[in-house]
Short mmCIF file of C-alpha atoms in Angstrom, two decimals:
data_model
loop_
_atom_site.label_atom_id
_atom_site.label_comp_id
_atom_site.label_asym_id
_atom_site.label_seq_id
_atom_site.Cartn_x
_atom_site.Cartn_y
_atom_site.Cartn_z
CA UNK A 9 3.11 -37.98 -8.86
CA UNK A 10 0.50 -37.90 -11.19
CA UNK A 11 1.90 -35.29 -13.88
CA UNK A 12 1.15 -37.13 -17.25
CA UNK A 13 -1.98 -34.23 -17.94
CA UNK A 14 1.04 -31.55 -17.37
CA UNK A 15 3.72 -33.16 -19.54
CA UNK A 16 1.28 -33.41 -22.65
CA UNK A 17 0.49 -30.04 -22.21
CA UNK A 18 4.24 -29.13 -22.38
CA UNK A 19 4.73 -31.42 -25.23
CA UNK A 20 1.61 -29.82 -26.89
CA UNK A 21 3.42 -26.35 -26.19
CA UNK A 22 6.88 -26.79 -27.20
CA UNK A 23 5.43 -28.49 -30.82
CA UNK A 24 2.75 -26.51 -31.13
CA UNK A 25 3.00 -22.80 -29.80
CA UNK A 26 6.97 -22.48 -29.20
CA UNK A 27 7.22 -23.43 -32.79
CA UNK A 28 4.95 -20.46 -33.58
CA UNK A 29 6.11 -17.73 -31.65
CA UNK A 30 9.68 -18.86 -31.98
CA UNK A 31 11.03 -15.80 -33.35
CA UNK A 32 9.33 -13.50 -30.99
CA UNK A 33 10.54 -15.61 -28.11
CA UNK A 34 13.91 -15.37 -29.09
CA UNK A 35 13.76 -11.56 -30.22
CA UNK A 36 12.29 -11.04 -26.13
CA UNK A 37 15.32 -13.00 -24.80
CA UNK A 38 18.17 -11.37 -27.16
CA UNK A 39 16.18 -7.74 -26.35
CA UNK A 40 14.33 -8.49 -23.25
CA UNK A 41 10.45 -7.47 -22.79
CA UNK A 42 9.19 -4.03 -23.75
CA UNK A 43 5.02 -4.55 -22.47
CA UNK A 44 3.00 -2.07 -23.60
CA UNK A 45 0.71 -2.70 -20.29
CA UNK A 46 0.60 -4.14 -17.12
CA UNK A 47 -2.56 -6.21 -16.24
CA UNK A 48 -3.77 -6.36 -13.17
CA UNK A 49 -6.15 -9.38 -13.13
CA UNK A 50 -7.67 -11.82 -10.48
CA UNK A 51 -5.82 -15.13 -9.65
CA UNK A 52 -9.42 -17.06 -10.65
CA UNK A 53 -8.92 -19.91 -12.44
CA UNK A 54 -11.00 -18.32 -15.32
CA UNK A 55 -9.91 -15.10 -16.34
CA UNK A 56 -6.90 -15.31 -18.55
CA UNK A 57 -5.37 -12.17 -19.51
CA UNK A 58 -3.31 -12.72 -22.75
CA UNK A 59 -6.81 -15.16 -24.05
CA UNK A 60 -9.02 -12.11 -23.24
CA UNK A 61 -7.27 -9.46 -24.65
CA UNK A 62 -5.61 -11.30 -27.65
CA UNK A 63 -1.94 -10.59 -26.97
CA UNK A 64 1.14 -12.63 -27.75
CA UNK A 65 4.48 -13.48 -25.72
CA UNK A 66 5.82 -9.85 -24.61
CA UNK A 67 3.15 -7.87 -24.69
CA UNK A 68 1.46 -7.94 -21.33
CA UNK A 69 3.67 -7.53 -18.00
CA UNK A 70 0.86 -9.90 -15.86
CA UNK A 71 0.65 -9.30 -12.11
CA UNK A 72 -2.11 -11.64 -10.51
CA UNK A 73 -4.20 -11.68 -6.76
CA UNK A 74 -7.04 -12.59 -5.40
CA UNK A 75 -9.59 -10.48 -6.27
CA UNK A 76 -7.19 -7.94 -8.02
CA UNK A 77 -6.79 -5.68 -5.35
CA UNK A 78 -3.93 -2.97 -5.10
CA UNK A 79 -2.81 -2.23 -1.18
CA UNK A 80 -2.12 1.49 -1.09
CA UNK A 81 1.47 2.90 -1.46
CA UNK A 82 3.41 1.77 2.14
CA UNK A 83 7.10 2.39 2.21
CA UNK A 84 8.13 0.36 4.75
CA UNK A 85 10.78 -3.00 4.91
CA UNK A 86 7.56 -5.70 4.66
CA UNK A 87 7.03 -7.96 1.46
CA UNK A 88 4.45 -6.41 -1.07
CA UNK A 89 4.42 -8.45 -4.09
CA UNK A 90 1.85 -6.88 -5.67
CA UNK A 91 3.27 -2.84 -4.84
CA UNK A 92 6.82 -4.62 -5.93
CA UNK A 93 4.89 -5.35 -9.62
CA UNK A 94 3.60 -2.23 -9.80
CA UNK A 95 6.82 -0.27 -9.30
CA UNK A 96 8.79 -2.75 -11.50
CA UNK A 97 5.79 -2.23 -13.88
CA UNK A 98 5.49 1.44 -14.04
CA UNK A 99 9.52 2.47 -13.25
CA UNK A 100 12.11 0.17 -14.72
CA UNK A 101 9.80 -1.43 -18.08
CA UNK A 102 8.28 2.28 -18.43
CA UNK A 103 4.63 0.72 -19.40
CA UNK A 104 1.94 2.91 -21.05
CA UNK A 105 -1.20 1.27 -19.70
CA UNK A 106 -2.01 -0.09 -16.56
CA UNK A 107 -5.54 -2.27 -16.90
CA UNK A 108 -7.22 -3.02 -13.05
CA UNK A 109 -9.52 -5.93 -14.29
CA UNK A 110 -12.56 -6.93 -12.11
CA UNK A 111 -15.10 -9.85 -12.90
CA UNK A 112 -18.33 -11.13 -12.48
CA UNK A 113 -18.68 -14.20 -10.04
CA UNK A 114 -15.72 -13.05 -7.47
CA UNK A 115 -14.82 -14.90 -4.74
CA UNK A 116 -13.09 -12.00 -3.13
CA UNK A 117 -15.64 -10.09 -3.16
CA UNK A 118 -18.05 -12.90 -2.55
CA UNK A 119 -16.25 -13.90 0.61
CA UNK A 120 -16.30 -10.03 1.90
CA UNK A 121 -19.96 -10.84 3.00
CA UNK A 122 -19.23 -13.72 4.94
CA UNK A 123 -17.86 -15.02 8.68
CA UNK A 124 -14.15 -16.21 8.34
CA UNK A 125 -14.07 -16.65 12.14
CA UNK A 126 -14.23 -20.35 11.96
CA UNK A 127 -10.57 -20.75 10.03
CA UNK A 128 -9.24 -17.41 10.91
CA UNK A 129 -5.86 -19.99 11.34
CA UNK A 130 -5.69 -21.73 8.50
CA UNK A 131 -6.86 -18.15 6.43
CA UNK A 132 -5.12 -15.67 8.00
CA UNK A 133 -3.63 -14.21 5.49
CA UNK A 134 -6.24 -14.49 2.93
CA UNK A 135 -8.67 -12.83 5.70
CA UNK A 136 -5.98 -9.81 6.37
CA UNK A 137 -6.12 -9.12 1.86
CA UNK A 138 -9.60 -9.21 1.87
CA UNK A 139 -9.76 -6.02 3.93
CA UNK A 140 -8.26 -4.21 0.40
CA UNK A 141 -12.41 -4.90 -0.55
CA UNK A 142 -13.98 -3.20 2.31
CA UNK A 143 -14.05 -0.02 0.97
CA UNK A 144 -16.08 -1.24 -2.64
CA UNK A 145 -18.33 -3.05 0.10
CA UNK A 146 -19.39 -0.65 2.16
CA UNK A 147 -20.31 1.44 -0.81
CA UNK A 148 -22.17 -1.16 -2.51
CA UNK A 149 -24.48 -1.88 0.27
CA UNK A 150 -25.29 2.18 0.44
CA UNK A 151 -26.37 1.69 -2.99
CA UNK A 152 -27.90 -1.08 -3.58
CA UNK A 153 -31.49 -1.63 -1.94
CA UNK A 154 -31.27 -4.96 0.61
CA UNK A 155 -32.26 -8.37 -0.56
CA UNK A 156 -30.79 -7.81 -4.46
CA UNK A 157 -27.63 -10.34 -3.63
CA UNK A 158 -27.09 -10.43 -7.64
CA UNK A 159 -26.45 -6.50 -7.84
CA UNK A 160 -24.75 -6.15 -4.42
CA UNK A 161 -22.24 -8.36 -5.48
CA UNK A 162 -21.86 -6.95 -9.30
CA UNK A 163 -21.41 -3.63 -7.82
CA UNK A 164 -19.05 -4.24 -5.01
CA UNK A 165 -17.12 -6.12 -7.88
CA UNK A 166 -17.01 -2.80 -9.59
CA UNK A 167 -16.90 -0.31 -7.12
CA UNK A 168 -13.41 -2.48 -5.80
CA UNK A 169 -12.25 -1.82 -9.67
CA UNK A 170 -12.22 1.98 -9.10
CA UNK A 171 -11.13 1.66 -5.43
CA UNK A 172 -7.70 -0.44 -6.55
CA UNK A 173 -7.49 2.52 -9.78
CA UNK A 174 -7.25 5.34 -7.00
CA UNK A 175 -5.05 2.97 -4.64
CA UNK A 176 -2.64 2.64 -7.79
CA UNK A 177 -2.52 6.86 -7.36
CA UNK A 178 -0.74 6.89 -3.96
CA UNK A 179 2.12 4.98 -5.78
CA UNK A 180 4.49 7.93 -6.80
CA UNK A 181 6.19 7.12 -10.04
CA UNK A 182 2.15 5.95 -11.01
CA UNK A 183 0.80 9.57 -10.03
CA UNK A 184 4.05 11.29 -11.58
CA UNK A 185 3.68 9.57 -14.84
CA UNK A 186 -0.14 10.24 -14.77
CA UNK A 187 0.40 13.63 -14.20
CA UNK A 188 2.97 13.98 -17.53
CA UNK A 189 0.56 12.02 -19.45
CA UNK A 190 2.68 9.32 -20.22
CA UNK A 191 0.67 6.64 -18.52
CA UNK A 192 -2.66 5.37 -18.78
CA UNK A 193 -4.95 3.86 -16.31
CA UNK A 194 -7.76 1.71 -17.19
CA UNK A 195 -10.38 -0.22 -14.89
CA UNK A 196 -12.21 -3.05 -17.19
CA UNK A 197 -15.44 -5.41 -15.38
CA UNK A 198 -15.05 -8.68 -17.19
CA UNK A 199 -18.44 -10.92 -17.75
CA UNK A 200 -17.41 -14.38 -17.56
CA UNK A 201 -20.83 -15.75 -18.87
CA UNK A 202 -20.77 -13.77 -21.83
CA UNK A 203 -16.75 -12.26 -22.39
CA UNK A 204 -18.09 -8.65 -22.67
CA UNK A 205 -15.56 -5.89 -21.32
CA UNK A 206 -16.86 -3.04 -19.68
CA UNK A 207 -14.58 -0.36 -19.17
CA UNK A 208 -14.89 2.76 -16.18
CA UNK A 209 -15.30 5.83 -17.71
CA UNK A 210 -14.27 8.82 -15.04
CA UNK A 211 -16.84 11.68 -16.84
CA UNK A 212 -19.90 9.51 -16.87
CA UNK A 213 -18.85 7.43 -13.51
CA UNK A 214 -20.30 4.90 -14.77
CA UNK A 215 -18.94 1.30 -16.74
CA UNK A 216 -19.34 1.23 -20.59
CA UNK A 217 -18.89 -1.20 -23.29
CA UNK A 218 -15.45 -1.22 -24.35
CA UNK A 219 -16.79 -2.06 -28.06
CA UNK A 220 -18.69 1.13 -27.96
CA UNK A 221 -15.07 2.99 -26.81
CA UNK A 222 -12.92 1.40 -29.49
CA UNK A 223 -15.77 2.41 -31.84
CA UNK A 224 -16.32 5.69 -30.89
#
């Protein structure tokens, strides 16, 4: 197996990054984790939560999946990885914030406009998962003029973030804590080509630069 590249990376981590944060890691082992937020992001290799937010060990509880989708609350006896992470973060860890971070050039949102019938058996779980993005696609098609592919994709990506925030509120403990004012939900849109982040402002019903919100 070709592991030399990974071996060098692990050695660099131990010699540089671990030593830099050794005190933090030991404290987190001794006292346990107490993250500030749950970060729900895309599995896309270009989206790196701790790099985007400049956070350190123990700051974020991270859940990543294809398309940064949030399935609605479904209390059955099946396996629900994303739902389990949401419940654990909101109930057990009592995070104060949940961030749903979408991004530009999203492969999952692009896939909503593609025909997958040729590989239905090989991608059965992925195709089912993409159904979570369909409401965003439908709204984008109604909102964007025909032929504007770039605008259509961005609209789909942004609408998807909004729908995932709505799905979060179907979880009883999330909804309860939001109503109590002990949990805050944020929708972000990360531009891969510029590094800029926009946040969804429910009052303006628009995505605005996060830096402007912070300055304000």
